[in-house]
């Protein structure tokens, strides 16, 4: 009850400043994925999980190379692969074995010392399928 009372007296900017990043990422209405430099999946919102037919917990148990279908040899770090695929249509592996084609954004984290890549995705599978007909 106390928390609600405080929220009513906050300005919109104060509310935004106190919103945890993971809550905000979950609420974004587009698929979002964050990976570590070693390929560990750190975060996937419900939109990303649904796009690939998994639950969020199942996605977190996967590795980067289990999701990205066409990736260079394992010598390249997952971060360098993510950066090289920025703003391109990528192939992702759906749980049922089919391929999901999605436009992947540039990582929101771009500093040289960032050890995380955070990207959004736009599922283009149906659109590309219709265009090929």
PDB file of C-alpha atoms in Angstrom:
ATOM      1  CA  UNK A   1       0.000   0.000   0.000  1.00  0.00           C
ATOM      2  CA  UNK A   2       2.818   2.391   0.886  1.00  0.00           C
ATOM      3  CA  UNK A   3       4.492   1.770  -2.471  1.00  0.00           C
ATOM      4  CA  UNK A   4       1.355   2.724  -4.390  1.00  0.00           C
ATOM      5  CA  UNK A   5       0.948   5.939  -2.402  1.00  0.00           C
ATOM      6  CA  UNK A   6       4.531   6.933  -3.196  1.00  0.00           C
ATOM      7  CA  UNK A   7       4.036   6.160  -6.889  1.00  0.00           C
ATOM      8  CA  UNK A   8       1.110   8.558  -7.027  1.00  0.00           C
ATOM      9  CA  UNK A   9       3.252  11.437  -5.773  1.00  0.00           C
ATOM     10  CA  UNK A  10       6.122  10.775  -8.194  1.00  0.00           C
ATOM     11  CA  UNK A  11       6.534  12.722 -11.373  1.00  0.00           C
ATOM     12  CA  UNK A  12       6.505  10.690 -14.602  1.00  0.00           C
ATOM     13  CA  UNK A  13      10.280  11.226 -14.898  1.00  0.00           C
ATOM     14  CA  UNK A  14      10.849   9.898 -11.357  1.00  0.00           C
ATOM     15  CA  UNK A  15       8.777   6.830 -12.178  1.00  0.00           C
ATOM     16  CA  UNK A  16      10.826   6.240 -15.326  1.00  0.00           C
ATOM     17  CA  UNK A  17      14.129   6.723 -13.503  1.00  0.00           C
ATOM     18  CA  UNK A  18      13.185   4.091 -10.936  1.00  0.00           C
ATOM     19  CA  UNK A  19      11.979   1.521 -13.465  1.00  0.00           C
ATOM     20  CA  UNK A  20      14.426  -1.421 -13.485  1.00  0.00           C
ATOM     21  CA  UNK A  21      15.984  -2.054 -16.889  1.00  0.00           C
ATOM     22  CA  UNK A  22      14.880  -5.687 -17.075  1.00  0.00           C
ATOM     23  CA  UNK A  23      11.282  -4.711 -16.363  1.00  0.00           C
ATOM     24  CA  UNK A  24      11.437  -2.133 -19.152  1.00  0.00           C
ATOM     25  CA  UNK A  25      12.993  -4.656 -21.572  1.00  0.00           C
ATOM     26  CA  UNK A  26      10.281  -7.188 -20.778  1.00  0.00           C
ATOM     27  CA  UNK A  27       7.565  -4.625 -21.452  1.00  0.00           C
ATOM     28  CA  UNK A  28       8.949  -3.558 -24.840  1.00  0.00           C
ATOM     29  CA  UNK A  29       6.518  -4.943 -27.446  1.00  0.00           C
ATOM     30  CA  UNK A  30       9.269  -6.345 -29.687  1.00  0.00           C
ATOM     31  CA  UNK A  31      11.541  -9.372 -29.255  1.00  0.00           C
ATOM     32  CA  UNK A  32      14.683  -8.501 -27.235  1.00  0.00           C
ATOM     33  CA  UNK A  33      17.799 -10.643 -26.637  1.00  0.00           C
ATOM     34  CA  UNK A  34      20.929  -9.984 -24.564  1.00  0.00           C
ATOM     35  CA  UNK A  35      23.994 -12.205 -24.783  1.00  0.00           C
ATOM     36  CA  UNK A  36      27.373 -12.240 -23.070  1.00  0.00           C
ATOM     37  CA  UNK A  37      30.666 -12.356 -24.940  1.00  0.00           C
ATOM     38  CA  UNK A  38      30.943 -16.120 -24.316  1.00  0.00           C
ATOM     39  CA  UNK A  39      27.556 -16.782 -25.952  1.00  0.00           C
ATOM     40  CA  UNK A  40      25.568 -17.159 -22.755  1.00  0.00           C
ATOM     41  CA  UNK A  41      22.046 -15.846 -23.113  1.00  0.00           C
ATOM     42  CA  UNK A  42      21.550 -13.330 -20.336  1.00  0.00           C
ATOM     43  CA  UNK A  43      18.056 -12.112 -21.145  1.00  0.00           C
ATOM     44  CA  UNK A  44      15.241 -12.835 -23.560  1.00  0.00           C
ATOM     45  CA  UNK A  45      11.893 -11.138 -23.220  1.00  0.00           C
ATOM     46  CA  UNK A  46       8.628 -13.006 -23.718  1.00  0.00           C
ATOM     47  CA  UNK A  47       8.387 -11.646 -27.277  1.00  0.00           C
ATOM     48  CA  UNK A  48      11.716 -13.217 -28.245  1.00  0.00           C
ATOM     49  CA  UNK A  49      10.829 -16.520 -26.587  1.00  0.00           C
ATOM     50  CA  UNK A  50       7.445 -16.642 -28.327  1.00  0.00           C
ATOM     51  CA  UNK A  51       9.015 -15.843 -31.710  1.00  0.00           C
ATOM     52  CA  UNK A  52      11.113 -19.015 -31.361  1.00  0.00           C
ATOM     53  CA  UNK A  53       8.435 -21.169 -29.690  1.00  0.00           C
ATOM     54  CA  UNK A  54      10.085 -21.385 -26.269  1.00  0.00           C
ATOM     55  CA  UNK A  55       9.394 -20.160 -22.761  1.00  0.00           C
ATOM     56  CA  UNK A  56      11.735 -17.496 -21.430  1.00  0.00           C
ATOM     57  CA  UNK A  57      13.358 -20.020 -19.082  1.00  0.00           C
ATOM     58  CA  UNK A  58      13.992 -22.417 -21.976  1.00  0.00           C
ATOM     59  CA  UNK A  59      15.686 -19.670 -24.005  1.00  0.00           C
ATOM     60  CA  UNK A  60      17.949 -18.833 -21.048  1.00  0.00           C
ATOM     61  CA  UNK A  61      19.103 -22.472 -20.991  1.00  0.00           C
ATOM     62  CA  UNK A  62      20.210 -22.290 -24.650  1.00  0.00           C
ATOM     63  CA  UNK A  63      23.490 -21.043 -26.053  1.00  0.00           C
ATOM     64  CA  UNK A  64      23.930 -18.379 -28.718  1.00  0.00           C
ATOM     65  CA  UNK A  65      24.921 -20.887 -31.411  1.00  0.00           C
ATOM     66  CA  UNK A  66      21.810 -22.988 -30.740  1.00  0.00           C
ATOM     67  CA  UNK A  67      19.630 -20.037 -31.738  1.00  0.00           C
ATOM     68  CA  UNK A  68      21.567 -18.421 -34.585  1.00  0.00           C
ATOM     69  CA  UNK A  69      21.496 -20.700 -37.602  1.00  0.00           C
ATOM     70  CA  UNK A  70      24.116 -19.133 -39.841  1.00  0.00           C
ATOM     71  CA  UNK A  71      27.057 -18.078 -37.719  1.00  0.00           C
ATOM     72  CA  UNK A  72      30.764 -18.029 -38.497  1.00  0.00           C
ATOM     73  CA  UNK A  73      33.142 -20.572 -36.928  1.00  0.00           C
ATOM     74  CA  UNK A  74      33.310 -20.861 -33.139  1.00  0.00           C
ATOM     75  CA  UNK A  75      36.605 -18.923 -33.031  1.00  0.00           C
ATOM     76  CA  UNK A  76      34.657 -15.664 -33.276  1.00  0.00           C
ATOM     77  CA  UNK A  77      33.108 -14.393 -30.072  1.00  0.00           C
ATOM     78  CA  UNK A  78      29.341 -14.196 -29.884  1.00  0.00           C
ATOM     79  CA  UNK A  79      29.615 -10.426 -29.487  1.00  0.00           C
ATOM     80  CA  UNK A  80      31.610  -9.991 -32.675  1.00  0.00           C
ATOM     81  CA  UNK A  81      29.077 -12.157 -34.519  1.00  0.00           C
ATOM     82  CA  UNK A  82      26.201 -10.067 -33.133  1.00  0.00           C
ATOM     83  CA  UNK A  83      27.948  -6.856 -34.179  1.00  0.00           C
ATOM     84  CA  UNK A  84      28.661  -8.211 -37.664  1.00  0.00           C
ATOM     85  CA  UNK A  85      24.997  -9.180 -38.151  1.00  0.00           C
ATOM     86  CA  UNK A  86      23.627  -5.817 -36.981  1.00  0.00           C
ATOM     87  CA  UNK A  87      20.863  -4.398 -39.169  1.00  0.00           C
ATOM     88  CA  UNK A  88      20.742  -7.588 -41.249  1.00  0.00           C
ATOM     89  CA  UNK A  89      18.144 -10.312 -41.684  1.00  0.00           C
ATOM     90  CA  UNK A  90      19.313 -13.282 -39.620  1.00  0.00           C
ATOM     91  CA  UNK A  91      18.225 -16.926 -39.497  1.00  0.00           C
ATOM     92  CA  UNK A  92      17.123 -18.168 -36.091  1.00  0.00           C
ATOM     93  CA  UNK A  93      16.282 -21.727 -35.100  1.00  0.00           C
ATOM     94  CA  UNK A  94      12.659 -22.220 -33.970  1.00  0.00           C
ATOM     95  CA  UNK A  95      11.954 -24.885 -31.374  1.00  0.00           C
ATOM     96  CA  UNK A  96      10.169 -27.001 -34.020  1.00  0.00           C
ATOM     97  CA  UNK A  97      13.263 -26.981 -36.266  1.00  0.00           C
ATOM     98  CA  UNK A  98      11.987 -24.405 -38.732  1.00  0.00           C
ATOM     99  CA  UNK A  99      13.849 -21.222 -39.566  1.00  0.00           C
ATOM    100  CA  UNK A 100      12.707 -17.828 -38.363  1.00  0.00           C
ATOM    101  CA  UNK A 101      13.993 -14.915 -40.428  1.00  0.00           C
ATOM    102  CA  UNK A 102      14.249 -11.651 -38.500  1.00  0.00           C
ATOM    103  CA  UNK A 103      15.797  -8.237 -38.912  1.00  0.00           C
ATOM    104  CA  UNK A 104      18.219  -7.789 -36.017  1.00  0.00           C
ATOM    105  CA  UNK A 105      19.011  -4.309 -34.752  1.00  0.00           C
ATOM    106  CA  UNK A 106      22.403  -2.941 -33.897  1.00  0.00           C
ATOM    107  CA  UNK A 107      23.319  -3.611 -30.268  1.00  0.00           C
ATOM    108  CA  UNK A 108      22.160  -0.950 -27.861  1.00  0.00           C
ATOM    109  CA  UNK A 109      25.454  -1.483 -26.017  1.00  0.00           C
ATOM    110  CA  UNK A 110      28.304  -0.368 -28.264  1.00  0.00           C
ATOM    111  CA  UNK A 111      31.248   0.701 -26.133  1.00  0.00           C
ATOM    112  CA  UNK A 112      34.459  -1.207 -26.764  1.00  0.00           C
ATOM    113  CA  UNK A 113      34.500  -2.501 -23.185  1.00  0.00           C
ATOM    114  CA  UNK A 114      30.857  -3.730 -23.202  1.00  0.00           C
ATOM    115  CA  UNK A 115      30.760  -7.475 -22.668  1.00  0.00           C
ATOM    116  CA  UNK A 116      27.074  -7.719 -23.545  1.00  0.00           C
ATOM    117  CA  UNK A 117      25.129  -7.277 -26.768  1.00  0.00           C
ATOM    118  CA  UNK A 118      21.479  -6.237 -26.565  1.00  0.00           C
ATOM    119  CA  UNK A 119      19.437  -6.361 -29.760  1.00  0.00           C
ATOM    120  CA  UNK A 120      15.830  -6.226 -30.881  1.00  0.00           C
ATOM    121  CA  UNK A 121      14.292  -8.322 -33.631  1.00  0.00           C
ATOM    122  CA  UNK A 122      11.534  -7.907 -36.209  1.00  0.00           C
ATOM    123  CA  UNK A 123      10.125 -11.240 -37.376  1.00  0.00           C
ATOM    124  CA  UNK A 124      10.045 -11.169 -41.185  1.00  0.00           C
ATOM    125  CA  UNK A 125       9.397 -14.879 -41.757  1.00  0.00           C
ATOM    126  CA  UNK A 126       5.822 -14.580 -43.009  1.00  0.00           C
ATOM    127  CA  UNK A 127       6.525 -11.464 -45.059  1.00  0.00           C
ATOM    128  CA  UNK A 128       9.535 -13.073 -46.785  1.00  0.00           C
ATOM    129  CA  UNK A 129       7.582 -16.258 -47.387  1.00  0.00           C
ATOM    130  CA  UNK A 130       4.755 -14.308 -49.055  1.00  0.00           C
ATOM    131  CA  UNK A 131       7.231 -12.281 -51.133  1.00  0.00           C
ATOM    132  CA  UNK A 132       8.787 -15.495 -52.491  1.00  0.00           C
ATOM    133  CA  UNK A 133       5.421 -16.852 -53.699  1.00  0.00           C
TER     134      UNK A 133
END
